[in-house]
Backbone as ProteinMPNN parsed JSONL, in Angstrom:
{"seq_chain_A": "XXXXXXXXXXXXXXXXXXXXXXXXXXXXXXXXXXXXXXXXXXXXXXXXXXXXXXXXXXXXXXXXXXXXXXXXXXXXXXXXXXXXXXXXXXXXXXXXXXXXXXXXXXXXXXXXXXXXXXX", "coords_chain_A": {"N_chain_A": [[78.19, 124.491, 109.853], [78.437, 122.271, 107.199], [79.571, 119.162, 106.832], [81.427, 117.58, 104.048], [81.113, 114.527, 103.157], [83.034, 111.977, 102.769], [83.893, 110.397, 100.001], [85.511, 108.143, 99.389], [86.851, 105.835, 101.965], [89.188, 104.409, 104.234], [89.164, 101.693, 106.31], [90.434, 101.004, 109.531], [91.998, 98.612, 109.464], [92.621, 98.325, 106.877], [93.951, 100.691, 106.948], [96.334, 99.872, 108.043], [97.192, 97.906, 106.255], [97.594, 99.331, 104.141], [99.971, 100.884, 104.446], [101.71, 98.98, 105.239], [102.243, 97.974, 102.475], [102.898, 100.421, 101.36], [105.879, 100.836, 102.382], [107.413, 99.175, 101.384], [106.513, 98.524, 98.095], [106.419, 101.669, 98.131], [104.858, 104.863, 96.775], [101.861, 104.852, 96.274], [98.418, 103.48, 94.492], [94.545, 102.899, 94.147], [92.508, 101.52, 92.511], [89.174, 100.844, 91.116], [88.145, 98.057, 90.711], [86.378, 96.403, 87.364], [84.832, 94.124, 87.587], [85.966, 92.547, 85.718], [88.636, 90.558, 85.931], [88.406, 89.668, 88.976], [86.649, 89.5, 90.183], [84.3, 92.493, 91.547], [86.594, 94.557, 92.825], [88.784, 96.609, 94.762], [91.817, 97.155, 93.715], [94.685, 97.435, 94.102], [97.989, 99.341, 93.234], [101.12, 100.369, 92.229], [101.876, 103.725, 92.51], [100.782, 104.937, 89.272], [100.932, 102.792, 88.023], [98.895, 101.387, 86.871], [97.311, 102.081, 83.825], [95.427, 105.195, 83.904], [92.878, 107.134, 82.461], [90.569, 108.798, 80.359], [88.103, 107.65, 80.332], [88.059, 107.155, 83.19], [87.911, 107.696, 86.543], [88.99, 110.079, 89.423], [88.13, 109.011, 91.996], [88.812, 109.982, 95.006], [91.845, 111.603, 96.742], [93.096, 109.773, 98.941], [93.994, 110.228, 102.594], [96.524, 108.673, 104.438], [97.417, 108.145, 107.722], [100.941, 107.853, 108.448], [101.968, 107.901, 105.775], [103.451, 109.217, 103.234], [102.441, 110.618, 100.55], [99.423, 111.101, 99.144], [97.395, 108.604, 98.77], [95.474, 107.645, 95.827], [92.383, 107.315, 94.091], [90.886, 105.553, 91.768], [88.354, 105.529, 89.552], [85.87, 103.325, 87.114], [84.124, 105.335, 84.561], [82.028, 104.222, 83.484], [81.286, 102.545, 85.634], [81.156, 104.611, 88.152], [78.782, 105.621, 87.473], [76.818, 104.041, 88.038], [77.756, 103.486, 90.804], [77.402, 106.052, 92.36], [75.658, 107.323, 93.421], [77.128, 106.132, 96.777], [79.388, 105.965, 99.155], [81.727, 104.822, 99.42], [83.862, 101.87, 101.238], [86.519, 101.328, 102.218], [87.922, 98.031, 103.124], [89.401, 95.009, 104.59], [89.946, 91.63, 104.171], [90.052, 88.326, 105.103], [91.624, 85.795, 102.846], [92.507, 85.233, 99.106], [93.305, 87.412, 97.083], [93.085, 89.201, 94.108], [95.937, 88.256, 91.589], [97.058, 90.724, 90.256], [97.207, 92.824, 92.576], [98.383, 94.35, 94.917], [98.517, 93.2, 97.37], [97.86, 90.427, 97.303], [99.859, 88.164, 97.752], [99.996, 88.661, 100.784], [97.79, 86.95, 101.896], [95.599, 88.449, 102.165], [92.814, 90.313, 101.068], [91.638, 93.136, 99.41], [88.71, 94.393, 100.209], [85.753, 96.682, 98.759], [83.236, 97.851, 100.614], [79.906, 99.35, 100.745], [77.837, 102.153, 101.324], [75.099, 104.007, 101.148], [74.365, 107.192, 100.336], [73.167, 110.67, 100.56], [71.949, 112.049, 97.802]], "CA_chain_A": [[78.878, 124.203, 108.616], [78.22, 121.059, 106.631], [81.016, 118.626, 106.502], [81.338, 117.257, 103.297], [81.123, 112.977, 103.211], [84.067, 111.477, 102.471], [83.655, 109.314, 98.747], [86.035, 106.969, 99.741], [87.511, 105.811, 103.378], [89.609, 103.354, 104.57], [89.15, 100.92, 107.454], [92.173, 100.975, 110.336], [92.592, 97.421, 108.945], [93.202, 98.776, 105.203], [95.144, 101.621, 106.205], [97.927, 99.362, 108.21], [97.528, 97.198, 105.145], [98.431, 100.402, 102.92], [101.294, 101.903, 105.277], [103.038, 98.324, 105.191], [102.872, 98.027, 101.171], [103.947, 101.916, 101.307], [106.762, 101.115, 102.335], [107.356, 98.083, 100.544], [106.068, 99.366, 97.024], [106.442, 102.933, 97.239], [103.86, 105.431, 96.871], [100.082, 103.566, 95.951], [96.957, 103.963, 93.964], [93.406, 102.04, 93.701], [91.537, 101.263, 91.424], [87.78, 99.758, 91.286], [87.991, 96.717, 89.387], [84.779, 96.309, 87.028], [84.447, 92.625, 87.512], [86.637, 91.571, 84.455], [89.688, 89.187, 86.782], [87.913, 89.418, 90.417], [85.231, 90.388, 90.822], [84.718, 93.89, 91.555], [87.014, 94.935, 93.732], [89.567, 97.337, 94.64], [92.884, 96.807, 93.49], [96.142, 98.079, 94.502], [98.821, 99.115, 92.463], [102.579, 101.093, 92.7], [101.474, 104.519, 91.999], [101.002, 105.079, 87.92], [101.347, 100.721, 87.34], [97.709, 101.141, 86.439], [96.713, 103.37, 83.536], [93.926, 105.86, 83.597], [92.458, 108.135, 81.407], [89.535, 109.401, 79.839], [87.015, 106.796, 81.135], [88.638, 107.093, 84.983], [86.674, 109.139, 87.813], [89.469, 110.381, 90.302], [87.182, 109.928, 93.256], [89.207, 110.493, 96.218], [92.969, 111.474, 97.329], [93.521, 109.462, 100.467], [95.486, 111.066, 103.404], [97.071, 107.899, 105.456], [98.548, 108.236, 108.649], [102.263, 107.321, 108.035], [101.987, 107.739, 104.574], [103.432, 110.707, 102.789], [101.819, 111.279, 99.422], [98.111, 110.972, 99.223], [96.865, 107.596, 97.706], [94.382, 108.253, 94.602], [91.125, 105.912, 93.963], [89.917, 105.578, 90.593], [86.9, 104.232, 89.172], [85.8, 103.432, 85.814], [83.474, 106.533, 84.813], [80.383, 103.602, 84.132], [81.062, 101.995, 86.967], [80.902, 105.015, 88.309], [77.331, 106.142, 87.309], [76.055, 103.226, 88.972], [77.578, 103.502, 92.524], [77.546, 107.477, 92.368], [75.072, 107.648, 95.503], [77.5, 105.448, 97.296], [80.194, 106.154, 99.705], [83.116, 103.496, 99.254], [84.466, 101.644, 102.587], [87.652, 99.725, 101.674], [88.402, 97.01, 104.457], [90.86, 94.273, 104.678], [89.1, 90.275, 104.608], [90.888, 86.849, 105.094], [91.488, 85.379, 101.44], [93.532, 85.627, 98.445], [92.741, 88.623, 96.223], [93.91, 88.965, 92.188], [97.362, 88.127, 91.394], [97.233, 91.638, 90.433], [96.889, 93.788, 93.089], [99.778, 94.201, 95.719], [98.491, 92.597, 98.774], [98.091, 89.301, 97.144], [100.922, 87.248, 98.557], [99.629, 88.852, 101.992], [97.141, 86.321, 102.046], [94.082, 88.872, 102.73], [92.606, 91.143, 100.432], [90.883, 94.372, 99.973], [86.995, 94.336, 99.708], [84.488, 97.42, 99.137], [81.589, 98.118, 101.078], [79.241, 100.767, 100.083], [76.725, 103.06, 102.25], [74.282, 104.801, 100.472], [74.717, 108.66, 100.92], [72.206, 111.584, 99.592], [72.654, 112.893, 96.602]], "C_chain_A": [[78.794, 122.685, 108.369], [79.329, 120.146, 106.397], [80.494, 117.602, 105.177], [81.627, 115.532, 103.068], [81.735, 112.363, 102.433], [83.609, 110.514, 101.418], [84.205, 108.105, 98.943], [86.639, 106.657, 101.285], [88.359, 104.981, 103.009], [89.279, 102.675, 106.033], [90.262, 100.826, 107.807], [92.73, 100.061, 109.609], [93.612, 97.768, 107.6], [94.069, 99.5, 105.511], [95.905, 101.031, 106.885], [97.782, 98.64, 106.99], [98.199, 98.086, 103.912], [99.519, 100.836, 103.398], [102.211, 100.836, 105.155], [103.188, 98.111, 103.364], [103.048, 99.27, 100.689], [105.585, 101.241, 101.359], [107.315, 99.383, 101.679], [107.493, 98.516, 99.015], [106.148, 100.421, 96.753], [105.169, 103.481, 96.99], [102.511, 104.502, 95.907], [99.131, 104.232, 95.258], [96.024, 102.919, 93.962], [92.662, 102.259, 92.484], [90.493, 100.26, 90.985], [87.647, 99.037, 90.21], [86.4, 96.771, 88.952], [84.458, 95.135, 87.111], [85.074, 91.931, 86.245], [87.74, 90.401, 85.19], [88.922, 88.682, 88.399], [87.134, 90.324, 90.892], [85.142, 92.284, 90.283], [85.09, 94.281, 93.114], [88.304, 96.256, 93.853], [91.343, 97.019, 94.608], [93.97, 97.912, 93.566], [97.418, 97.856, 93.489], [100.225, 100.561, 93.037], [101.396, 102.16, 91.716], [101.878, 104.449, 90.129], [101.326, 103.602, 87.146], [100.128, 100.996, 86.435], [97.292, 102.458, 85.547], [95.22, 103.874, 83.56], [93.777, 106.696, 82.79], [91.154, 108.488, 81.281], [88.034, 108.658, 80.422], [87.129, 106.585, 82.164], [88.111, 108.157, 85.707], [88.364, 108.726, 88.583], [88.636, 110.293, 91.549], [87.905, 110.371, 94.629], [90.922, 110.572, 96.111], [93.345, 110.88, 98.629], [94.462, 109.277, 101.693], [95.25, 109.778, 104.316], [97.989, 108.028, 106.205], [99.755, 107.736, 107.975], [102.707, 107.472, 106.638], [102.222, 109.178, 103.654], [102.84, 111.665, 101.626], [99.659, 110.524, 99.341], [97.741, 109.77, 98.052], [95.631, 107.573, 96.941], [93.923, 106.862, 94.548], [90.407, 106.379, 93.161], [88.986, 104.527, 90.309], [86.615, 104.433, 87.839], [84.054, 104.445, 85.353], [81.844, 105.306, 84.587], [79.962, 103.12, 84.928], [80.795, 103.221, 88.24], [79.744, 105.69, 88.427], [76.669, 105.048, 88.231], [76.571, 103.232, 90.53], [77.77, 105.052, 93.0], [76.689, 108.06, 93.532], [75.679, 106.333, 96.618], [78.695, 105.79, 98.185], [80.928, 104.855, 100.059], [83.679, 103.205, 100.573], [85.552, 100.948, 102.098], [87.697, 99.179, 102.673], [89.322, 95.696, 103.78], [89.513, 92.766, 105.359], [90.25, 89.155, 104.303], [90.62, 86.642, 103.269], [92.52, 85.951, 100.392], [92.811, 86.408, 97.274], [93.529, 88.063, 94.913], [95.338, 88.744, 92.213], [97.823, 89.414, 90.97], [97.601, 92.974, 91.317], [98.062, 93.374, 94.156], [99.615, 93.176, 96.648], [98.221, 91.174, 98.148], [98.294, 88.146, 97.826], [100.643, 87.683, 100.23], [98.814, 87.923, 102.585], [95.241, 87.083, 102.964], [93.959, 90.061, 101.258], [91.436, 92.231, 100.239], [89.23, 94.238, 99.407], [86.581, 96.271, 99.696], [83.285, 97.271, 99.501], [81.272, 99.382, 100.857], [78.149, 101.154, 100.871], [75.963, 103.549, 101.064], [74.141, 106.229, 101.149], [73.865, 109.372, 100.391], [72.554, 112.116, 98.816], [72.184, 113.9, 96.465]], "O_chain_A": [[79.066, 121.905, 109.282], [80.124, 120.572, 105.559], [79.438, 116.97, 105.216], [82.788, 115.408, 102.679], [81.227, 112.074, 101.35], [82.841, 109.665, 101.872], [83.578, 107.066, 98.737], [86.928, 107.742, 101.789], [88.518, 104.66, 101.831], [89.154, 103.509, 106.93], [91.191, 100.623, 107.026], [93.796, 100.307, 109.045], [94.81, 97.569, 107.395], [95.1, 99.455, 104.84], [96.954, 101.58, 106.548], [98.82, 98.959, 106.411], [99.002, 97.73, 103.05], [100.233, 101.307, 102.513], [103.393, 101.138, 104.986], [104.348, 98.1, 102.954], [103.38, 99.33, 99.505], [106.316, 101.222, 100.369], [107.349, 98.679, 102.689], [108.619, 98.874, 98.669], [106.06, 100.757, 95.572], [104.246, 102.667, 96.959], [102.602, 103.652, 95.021], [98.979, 105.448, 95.366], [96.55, 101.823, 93.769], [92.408, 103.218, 91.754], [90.75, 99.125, 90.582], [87.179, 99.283, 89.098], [85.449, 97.035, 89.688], [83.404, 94.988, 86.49], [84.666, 90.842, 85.841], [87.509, 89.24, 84.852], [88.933, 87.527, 88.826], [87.001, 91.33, 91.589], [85.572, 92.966, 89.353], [84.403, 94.331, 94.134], [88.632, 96.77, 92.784], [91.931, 96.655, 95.626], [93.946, 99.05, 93.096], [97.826, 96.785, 93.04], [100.147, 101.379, 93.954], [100.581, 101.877, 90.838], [102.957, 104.032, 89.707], [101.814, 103.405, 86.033], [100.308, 100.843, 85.227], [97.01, 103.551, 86.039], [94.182, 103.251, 83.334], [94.821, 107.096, 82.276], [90.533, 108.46, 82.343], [87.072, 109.287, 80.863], [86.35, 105.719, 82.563], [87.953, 109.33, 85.37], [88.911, 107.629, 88.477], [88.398, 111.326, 92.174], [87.327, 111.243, 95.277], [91.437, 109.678, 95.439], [93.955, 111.606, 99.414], [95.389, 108.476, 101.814], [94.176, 109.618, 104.896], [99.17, 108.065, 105.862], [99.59, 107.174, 106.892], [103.863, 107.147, 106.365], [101.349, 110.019, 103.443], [102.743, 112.892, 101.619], [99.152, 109.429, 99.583], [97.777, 109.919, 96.83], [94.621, 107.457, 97.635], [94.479, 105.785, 94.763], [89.543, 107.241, 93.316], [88.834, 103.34, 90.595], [86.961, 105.474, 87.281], [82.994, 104.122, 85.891], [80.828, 105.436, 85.27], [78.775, 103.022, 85.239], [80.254, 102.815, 89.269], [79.578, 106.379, 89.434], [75.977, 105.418, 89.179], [75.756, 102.979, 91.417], [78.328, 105.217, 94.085], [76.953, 108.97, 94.318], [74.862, 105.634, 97.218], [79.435, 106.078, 97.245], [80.607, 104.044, 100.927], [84.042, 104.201, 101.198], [85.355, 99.878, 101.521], [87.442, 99.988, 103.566], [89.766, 95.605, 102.635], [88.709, 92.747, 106.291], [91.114, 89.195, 103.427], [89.727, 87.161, 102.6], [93.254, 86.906, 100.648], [91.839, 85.963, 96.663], [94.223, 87.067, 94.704], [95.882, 89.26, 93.189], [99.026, 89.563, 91.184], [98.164, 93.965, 90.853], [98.56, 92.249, 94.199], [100.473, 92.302, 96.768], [98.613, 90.468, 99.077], [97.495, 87.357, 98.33], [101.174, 86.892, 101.01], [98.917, 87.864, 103.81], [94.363, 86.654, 103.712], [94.921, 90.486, 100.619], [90.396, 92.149, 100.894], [88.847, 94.002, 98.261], [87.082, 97.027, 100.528], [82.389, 96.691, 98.888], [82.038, 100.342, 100.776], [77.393, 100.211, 101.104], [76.457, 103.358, 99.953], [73.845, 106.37, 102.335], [73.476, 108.783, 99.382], [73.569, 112.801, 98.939], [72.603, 114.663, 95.595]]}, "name": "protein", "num_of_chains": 1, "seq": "XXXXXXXXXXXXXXXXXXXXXXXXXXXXXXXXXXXXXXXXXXXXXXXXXXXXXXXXXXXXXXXXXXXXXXXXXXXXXXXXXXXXXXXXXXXXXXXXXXXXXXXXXXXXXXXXXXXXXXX"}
């Protein structure tokens, strides 16, 4: 049986970085910046801060240890077409991310790395 290749992960790093602004913030969502404030990156928000809609890919629900509701990772559906043979790594790097995104004031912030997967 084929196991099906996870769209998005997290790195250990990311998910203690999500379990302590869980409980901090309250249940979480991402969302793949298109490069309009920083870059393109993944940004963290209190579940439902960030709207989506009609141009938003749901790509993954992500089950974190400690964490009781499954944190959702959207992407913008053109940004989407272009990394669509890609499997998303979030990780956790020294530096100060958007003034947006939760971890901020943490003084590290969340990067994607991307694999290339078969389509």
């Amino acid at each position: 049986m084929d196991e099906e290749v996870p769209r998005v992960e997290l790195t250990p790093q990311a998910a203690d970085l999500v379990r302590r602004l869980r409980a901090e913030h309250g249940p979480l969502m991402f969302h793949q910046s298109g490069g309009c404030c920083d870059g393109s990156a993944p940004m963290c928000y209190p579940d439902g801060e960030f709207r989506t809609g009609g141009s938003d890919v749901l790509l993954a629900e992500l089950a974190v240890d400690g964490v009781a509701e499954p944190v959702t990772f959207w992407m913008s559906r053109s940004q989407y077409e272009a990394w669509s043979h890609t499997r998303l790594i979030v990780d956790v790097v020294p530096g100060r991310g958007s003034g947006f995104s939760l971890e901020a004031p943490e003084g590290v912030r969340f990067l994607t790395r991307s694999r290339v997967v078969d389509v």
